[in-house]
Coordinates of C-alpha atoms in Angstrom, one line a residue:
M43 CA 142.9 20.9 205.8
I44 CA 141.4 22.7 208.1
M45 CA 139.0 23.1 211.1
C46 CA 136.4 23.6 208.2
S47 CA 140.7 20.9 205.9
F48 CA 138.3 22.8 208.0
Q49 CA 140.8 21.6 207.6
S50 CA 138.4 21.2 209.0
I51 CA 137.7 20.3 207.7
P52 CA 136.5 21.1 208.5
S53 CA 137.2 20.4 211.6
V54 CA 137.5 22.7 209.9
L55 CA 134.0 22.3 211.3
A56 CA 131.2 19.4 212.2
T57 CA 128.6 19.4 209.7
F58 CA 125.5 17.5 211.3
P59 CA 124.7 16.7 215.3
K60 CA 126.6 13.9 216.3
M61 CA 125.3 10.5 215.7
A62 CA 124.7 8.1 218.4
N63 CA 127.1 5.8 217.0
T64 CA 130.0 8.7 216.6
P65 CA 132.7 7.6 218.6
C66 CA 132.8 10.1 222.0
S67 CA 136.4 11.0 221.8
F68 CA 136.8 14.4 219.9
S69 CA 139.6 14.2 216.9
K70 CA 142.0 19.8 206.2
F71 CA 139.4 21.9 207.1
F72 CA 136.7 22.6 210.4
M73 CA 133.2 22.9 209.0
P74 CA 131.0 24.8 212.3
S75 CA 128.6 23.0 213.5
T76 CA 124.9 23.7 212.5
H77 CA 123.9 22.9 216.3
L78 CA 120.4 21.6 215.2
N79 CA 118.3 20.6 218.1
S80 CA 118.9 16.9 218.6
G81 CA 115.2 15.9 219.1
S82 CA 114.0 18.1 215.9
K83 CA 112.1 16.6 213.0
E84 CA 115.3 17.6 210.3
T85 CA 118.1 16.1 212.7
K86 CA 116.1 12.6 213.2
D87 CA 115.6 12.4 209.2
M88 CA 118.9 13.1 208.5
K89 CA 120.4 10.2 211.2
K90 CA 120.2 7.6 208.8
P91 CA 122.4 4.4 209.7
Y92 CA 125.4 4.6 207.6
C93 CA 127.7 1.9 207.3
A94 CA 131.1 1.8 206.2
K95 CA 131.7 -0.1 203.0
S96 CA 134.6 -1.2 201.1
M97 CA 135.0 -1.7 197.2
A98 CA 133.7 -4.5 195.2
P99 CA 136.2 -6.0 192.7
E100 CA 134.8 -4.3 189.9
K101 CA 134.7 -1.1 191.4
V102 CA 138.4 -1.5 191.9
E103 CA 139.3 -2.2 188.4
L104 CA 137.2 0.5 187.2
F105 CA 139.1 2.8 189.5
K106 CA 142.2 1.6 188.4
S107 CA 141.3 1.9 184.7
T108 CA 141.3 5.6 185.6
E109 CA 145.3 5.5 186.1
G110 CA 146.4 7.1 182.8
W111 CA 143.6 9.7 183.0
A112 CA 144.7 10.9 186.6
R113 CA 148.3 11.0 185.5
D114 CA 147.2 13.7 183.1
S115 CA 144.6 15.6 184.7
I116 CA 145.3 15.0 188.3
L117 CA 149.4 15.0 188.7
P118 CA 149.7 18.7 187.0
L119 CA 148.1 20.2 189.6
L120 CA 150.8 19.3 192.1
K121 CA 153.8 22.0 191.7
P122 CA 157.3 20.8 191.6
V123 CA 159.1 21.6 195.1
E124 CA 161.6 23.9 193.6
K125 CA 158.8 26.4 192.2
S126 CA 156.5 26.1 195.5
W127 CA 156.4 28.6 198.8
Q128 CA 157.6 27.5 201.9
P129 CA 157.1 28.7 205.0
A130 CA 160.3 30.8 205.3
D131 CA 159.3 33.2 202.6
L132 CA 156.6 34.6 204.6
L133 CA 158.4 34.4 208.0
P134 CA 160.7 37.0 209.7
D135 CA 164.8 35.6 208.5
S136 CA 166.3 33.9 211.2
A137 CA 169.6 33.9 209.8
S138 CA 168.9 37.8 209.0
D139 CA 170.9 40.8 210.8
G140 CA 167.3 42.2 211.3
F141 CA 165.4 39.2 212.4
V142 CA 164.9 40.4 215.9
E143 CA 163.1 44.0 214.4
Q144 CA 161.5 41.9 212.1
V145 CA 159.4 39.7 214.9
K146 CA 159.1 43.2 216.9
E147 CA 157.3 44.6 213.8
L148 CA 155.2 40.9 213.6
R149 CA 154.4 41.9 217.2
E150 CA 153.3 45.0 216.8
R151 CA 150.8 44.0 214.3
E152 CA 149.3 41.7 216.4
K153 CA 148.9 43.5 219.1
E154 CA 145.1 44.5 218.3
I155 CA 144.2 41.4 216.6
P156 CA 141.1 40.4 218.9
D157 CA 141.0 36.7 220.7
D158 CA 138.3 35.3 219.1
Y159 CA 140.0 36.0 215.9
L160 CA 143.1 34.3 217.5
V161 CA 140.9 30.9 218.7
A162 CA 139.7 30.9 215.2
I163 CA 143.0 31.1 213.6
V164 CA 144.5 28.6 216.2
G165 CA 141.9 26.0 215.9
N166 CA 142.6 26.2 212.1
M167 CA 146.3 25.4 212.4
I168 CA 146.0 22.8 214.9
T169 CA 143.3 20.6 212.3
E170 CA 146.5 21.3 209.8
E171 CA 149.1 20.3 211.8
A172 CA 147.1 17.2 212.4
L173 CA 148.6 15.8 208.9
P174 CA 150.2 12.7 210.0
M175 CA 147.0 11.1 210.7
Y176 CA 144.9 12.2 207.5
Q177 CA 147.9 10.5 205.6
S178 CA 147.5 7.5 207.3
R179 CA 143.8 7.4 206.7
V180 CA 144.6 8.1 202.9
S181 CA 146.8 5.6 202.7
S182 CA 144.9 2.9 203.6
T183 CA 142.2 4.1 201.4
E184 CA 141.7 1.0 198.5
I185 CA 143.3 2.7 195.0
Y186 CA 144.8 5.9 197.4
R187 CA 146.6 3.0 199.2
D188 CA 150.5 3.4 199.2
E189 CA 151.7 -0.4 200.0
T190 CA 155.3 0.4 200.6
G191 CA 155.5 4.0 200.8
R192 CA 157.3 4.7 197.2
E193 CA 154.5 2.8 195.2
D194 CA 154.5 4.6 191.5
T195 CA 150.9 4.5 190.7
P196 CA 149.5 8.0 190.2
W197 CA 147.2 7.8 193.1
A198 CA 150.0 7.1 195.7
I199 CA 152.0 9.6 194.3
W200 CA 148.9 12.1 194.2
S201 CA 148.2 11.3 198.0
R202 CA 152.2 12.2 199.2
G203 CA 152.4 15.2 196.8
W204 CA 149.2 16.5 198.2
S205 CA 150.3 15.7 202.1
A206 CA 153.8 17.2 201.5
E207 CA 151.8 20.3 199.9
E208 CA 149.7 20.3 202.6
N209 CA 152.5 20.2 205.5
R210 CA 153.7 23.7 204.8
H211 CA 150.1 24.8 206.1
G212 CA 150.4 24.3 209.4
D213 CA 154.3 24.8 209.8
L214 CA 153.9 28.5 208.3
L215 CA 150.8 29.4 210.7
N216 CA 152.4 27.6 213.8
K217 CA 155.8 29.8 213.7
Y218 CA 153.9 32.8 213.0
L219 CA 151.7 32.3 215.8
Y220 CA 154.4 31.4 218.3
L221 CA 156.6 34.7 217.2
S222 CA 153.4 36.6 217.8
G223 CA 153.7 35.7 221.6
R224 CA 150.0 36.3 221.5
I225 CA 149.1 32.3 222.3
D226 CA 149.9 29.9 224.9
I227 CA 151.9 27.9 222.5
K228 CA 152.7 25.0 224.8
Q229 CA 148.6 24.5 225.5
V230 CA 148.1 24.6 221.5
E231 CA 151.2 22.0 221.2
K232 CA 149.2 19.7 224.0
T233 CA 146.4 19.9 221.7
I234 CA 147.9 19.2 218.2
Q235 CA 149.5 15.7 220.4
Y236 CA 146.2 14.7 221.6
M237 CA 144.3 15.2 218.1
I238 CA 147.0 13.1 216.7
A239 CA 147.2 10.6 219.3
S240 CA 143.6 10.1 219.5
G241 CA 143.3 9.0 215.8
T242 CA 140.0 9.5 214.1
D243 CA 137.7 7.2 211.7
F244 CA 135.9 9.7 209.1
G245 CA 133.1 6.7 208.5
F246 CA 133.7 5.6 204.9
G247 CA 136.1 2.7 205.8
D248 CA 138.4 2.3 202.7
N249 CA 135.9 3.1 199.9
P250 CA 137.7 5.7 197.6
Y251 CA 134.2 7.1 196.3
H252 CA 133.7 8.0 199.6
F253 CA 137.0 9.5 200.6
S254 CA 137.0 11.7 196.9
V255 CA 133.5 13.3 197.8
Y256 CA 134.7 14.0 201.2
T257 CA 137.9 15.5 200.3
S258 CA 136.4 17.4 197.6
V259 CA 133.9 19.1 200.3
Q260 CA 136.7 19.9 202.7
E261 CA 139.1 21.4 200.4
R262 CA 136.3 24.0 199.1
A263 CA 135.5 24.7 202.8
T264 CA 139.4 24.7 203.6
F265 CA 139.8 27.5 200.7
I266 CA 136.6 29.6 201.8
A267 CA 137.6 29.6 205.5
H268 CA 141.2 30.5 205.3
G269 CA 139.7 33.1 202.4
N270 CA 137.8 35.0 205.4
T271 CA 140.5 34.8 208.0
A272 CA 142.8 36.7 205.3
K273 CA 139.8 39.3 205.2
L274 CA 139.6 39.4 208.9
A275 CA 143.3 39.9 209.1
L276 CA 143.1 42.8 206.7
Q277 CA 140.3 44.4 208.8
H278 CA 142.4 43.7 211.9
G279 CA 144.9 45.5 210.5
D280 CA 147.6 42.8 209.7
S281 CA 148.3 42.3 206.0
K282 CA 151.3 40.1 206.3
L283 CA 148.8 37.4 208.0
A284 CA 146.3 38.3 205.4
Q285 CA 148.9 37.4 202.9
I286 CA 149.6 33.8 204.5
C287 CA 146.2 33.0 204.9
G288 CA 145.4 34.1 201.4
T289 CA 148.6 32.1 200.4
I290 CA 147.2 28.8 202.0
A291 CA 144.0 29.2 200.5
S292 CA 145.1 29.2 197.1
D293 CA 146.6 25.7 197.9
E294 CA 143.2 24.2 199.0
K295 CA 141.2 25.8 195.6
R296 CA 144.1 23.8 193.5
H297 CA 143.0 20.6 196.1
E298 CA 140.2 20.8 195.6
T299 CA 140.2 21.4 191.8
A300 CA 142.0 17.8 191.8
Y301 CA 139.4 16.3 194.0
S302 CA 136.3 17.8 192.5
R303 CA 137.7 16.2 189.1
I304 CA 138.1 12.7 190.3
V305 CA 134.7 13.0 191.7
K306 CA 133.1 14.3 187.9
K307 CA 134.8 11.1 186.7
L308 CA 133.5 8.9 188.8
F309 CA 130.2 10.2 187.6
E310 CA 130.8 9.8 184.3
L311 CA 131.9 6.5 184.8
D312 CA 129.9 5.0 187.5
P313 CA 127.0 7.3 188.4
T314 CA 124.6 5.4 190.6
E315 CA 127.8 4.3 193.1
A316 CA 128.9 8.0 192.7
M317 CA 125.4 9.2 193.7
V318 CA 125.0 7.0 196.3
A319 CA 128.6 8.1 197.5
F320 CA 127.7 11.5 197.7
A321 CA 124.6 11.1 199.6
D322 CA 126.1 8.6 202.1
M323 CA 128.6 11.6 203.0
L324 CA 125.7 14.1 203.5
R325 CA 123.4 11.7 205.3
I326 CA 125.9 10.9 208.2
R327 CA 127.2 13.9 209.9
M328 CA 130.7 14.6 208.5
I329 CA 133.3 13.8 210.7
M330 CA 135.4 16.5 210.1
P331 CA 139.2 16.6 210.8
G332 CA 138.9 18.7 214.2
H333 CA 136.4 16.9 215.5
S334 CA 138.9 15.3 218.2
M335 CA 140.0 18.2 219.4
Y336 CA 141.2 18.5 223.2
D337 CA 143.7 20.5 225.0
G338 CA 143.5 18.6 228.2
K339 CA 140.8 20.6 229.9
D340 CA 138.0 21.4 227.4
E341 CA 136.2 18.3 226.1
Q342 CA 133.6 19.7 223.7
L343 CA 136.6 22.4 222.3
F344 CA 135.6 21.7 219.0
D345 CA 132.4 22.8 219.1
H346 CA 133.3 26.0 221.6
V347 CA 136.0 26.9 218.5
S348 CA 133.0 25.9 215.7
N349 CA 131.1 28.6 217.5
V350 CA 133.7 30.9 217.4
L351 CA 133.9 30.2 214.0
M352 CA 130.5 31.1 213.1
R353 CA 130.2 33.9 215.2
I354 CA 133.1 35.9 213.2
G355 CA 132.3 34.8 210.2
V356 CA 135.3 32.4 209.6
Y357 CA 133.0 29.7 208.3
T358 CA 129.4 29.7 209.1
T359 CA 126.2 27.3 207.9
T360 CA 125.8 29.5 204.9
D361 CA 128.9 28.6 203.6
Y362 CA 128.4 25.2 204.2
I363 CA 125.0 25.6 202.3
N364 CA 126.8 27.4 199.7
V365 CA 129.6 24.2 199.5
L366 CA 126.7 22.0 198.9
E367 CA 125.4 23.6 196.0
H368 CA 128.2 24.4 194.5
F369 CA 129.1 20.6 194.2
V370 CA 125.5 20.0 193.0
G371 CA 125.9 22.4 189.8
I372 CA 129.3 21.4 189.1
W373 CA 128.7 17.7 189.3
N374 CA 125.6 18.2 187.4
I375 CA 123.7 16.6 189.9
E376 CA 120.1 17.6 189.1
K377 CA 120.5 16.4 185.4
L378 CA 122.4 13.0 185.9
E379 CA 120.5 10.3 184.1
G380 CA 121.2 6.7 183.8
L381 CA 120.7 6.4 187.3
K382 CA 119.7 2.9 189.1
S383 CA 116.6 3.0 191.7
D384 CA 119.1 3.7 194.6
G385 CA 121.0 6.2 192.6
K386 CA 118.2 8.4 192.2
I387 CA 116.9 8.0 195.6
A388 CA 120.0 9.4 196.1
Q389 CA 120.2 11.9 193.6
D390 CA 116.8 13.1 195.3
Y391 CA 118.0 13.5 198.7
V392 CA 121.1 15.6 197.9
C393 CA 119.1 18.1 195.5
G394 CA 116.4 18.6 198.2
L395 CA 119.0 19.1 200.9
P396 CA 120.3 22.7 200.3
E397 CA 116.8 24.0 200.6
R398 CA 116.1 22.1 203.7
L399 CA 119.4 23.6 205.7
R400 CA 118.2 26.7 204.5
K401 CA 115.4 26.7 207.0
M402 CA 118.0 26.2 209.7
E403 CA 120.6 28.4 209.3
E404 CA 119.0 31.4 211.1
R405 CA 118.5 29.1 214.1
A406 CA 122.0 27.7 214.0
L407 CA 123.6 31.4 213.8
A408 CA 121.2 32.4 216.3
R409 CA 122.8 29.4 218.4
A410 CA 126.5 30.1 218.0
T411 CA 125.9 33.9 218.8
Q412 CA 123.7 33.5 221.6
A413 CA 126.8 30.8 223.0
P414 CA 127.8 31.9 226.6
A415 CA 131.6 32.8 226.6
I416 CA 134.0 30.0 226.8
S417 CA 137.7 30.1 228.7
F418 CA 140.2 29.0 225.9
S419 CA 143.5 27.7 227.0
W420 CA 144.9 28.7 223.9
V421 CA 144.9 32.9 224.9
F422 CA 145.8 32.1 228.4
D423 CA 142.3 31.4 229.6
R424 CA 140.8 34.6 228.9
E425 CA 137.1 34.2 227.9
V426 CA 135.9 34.4 224.4

């Protein structure tokens, strides 16, 4: 995940303005805020009341009926440990006689990296490092729940394997940035501790329909954001960092494939419930994984980092709209039939949302671009 999973999940990354009942404490993926005027008609229309709901017993049984399908279609998307990359594959070899020289080369490459890029990639890394918080939420969700921590259901196996693969992302970025010497690592570490300790409530209770939609969006956003940080790293002359970000992006793309398959299956089996879940997750401000980010100084850190991500093109409102249109397409939302009345209402809402957001994207970018410079503790209190 990122500040998009992202992360950030974002997060990577708040998609809509805060609702009145959103927890005021800040927490895969880090989506940028669209920074809409809280008094605007568009914002009021999107602030629909929403209550997280658990699954009805018959829905639990329906989801459980897909276990055989999940073993065949989802678990193969996990990579065996022995065939997976590890952070050590992409970092200086600490056991090598040339380790010091390798670190010197790394630091030489990092000298010209601008502060705004560092803030963006640190924000993404911190969101990835909060993995224990995300795994605890996954394990408490109906169907994905792992009662003993060693359950052999395909959903429990998937959630543990997914978490294990995601765990490498924060490890890799953290070590690389630490070796670069360009960040205040203690401030970064404090931010990670604050974020995990604060916990988070994503707003969907223990309903796996909502969780699966949420994570599909989050993983695609993460894939895009890491891909964009890779492109920017190349522009700044750091091909190794570009390789690192690209490697993480490929993981996120594979994870997106898994969750989008799950949601597509739900649309086949239970179209109305799946459609309502999709609309629910878009009506509320999706609580991104990084929304409780705090460094001990800046209580609006998530919003400030979101501005930077938007401004330098790591993840923008346009990217979010493209993500939404992507899922409307691959889940065949516009042509879905057999919906009950509440499903049809949800379908109309989802299909009309991209166009509504397109009308706002210029304002969102303008607000991010015109935002005043902010002092970030991660880069030794320099203004960005």
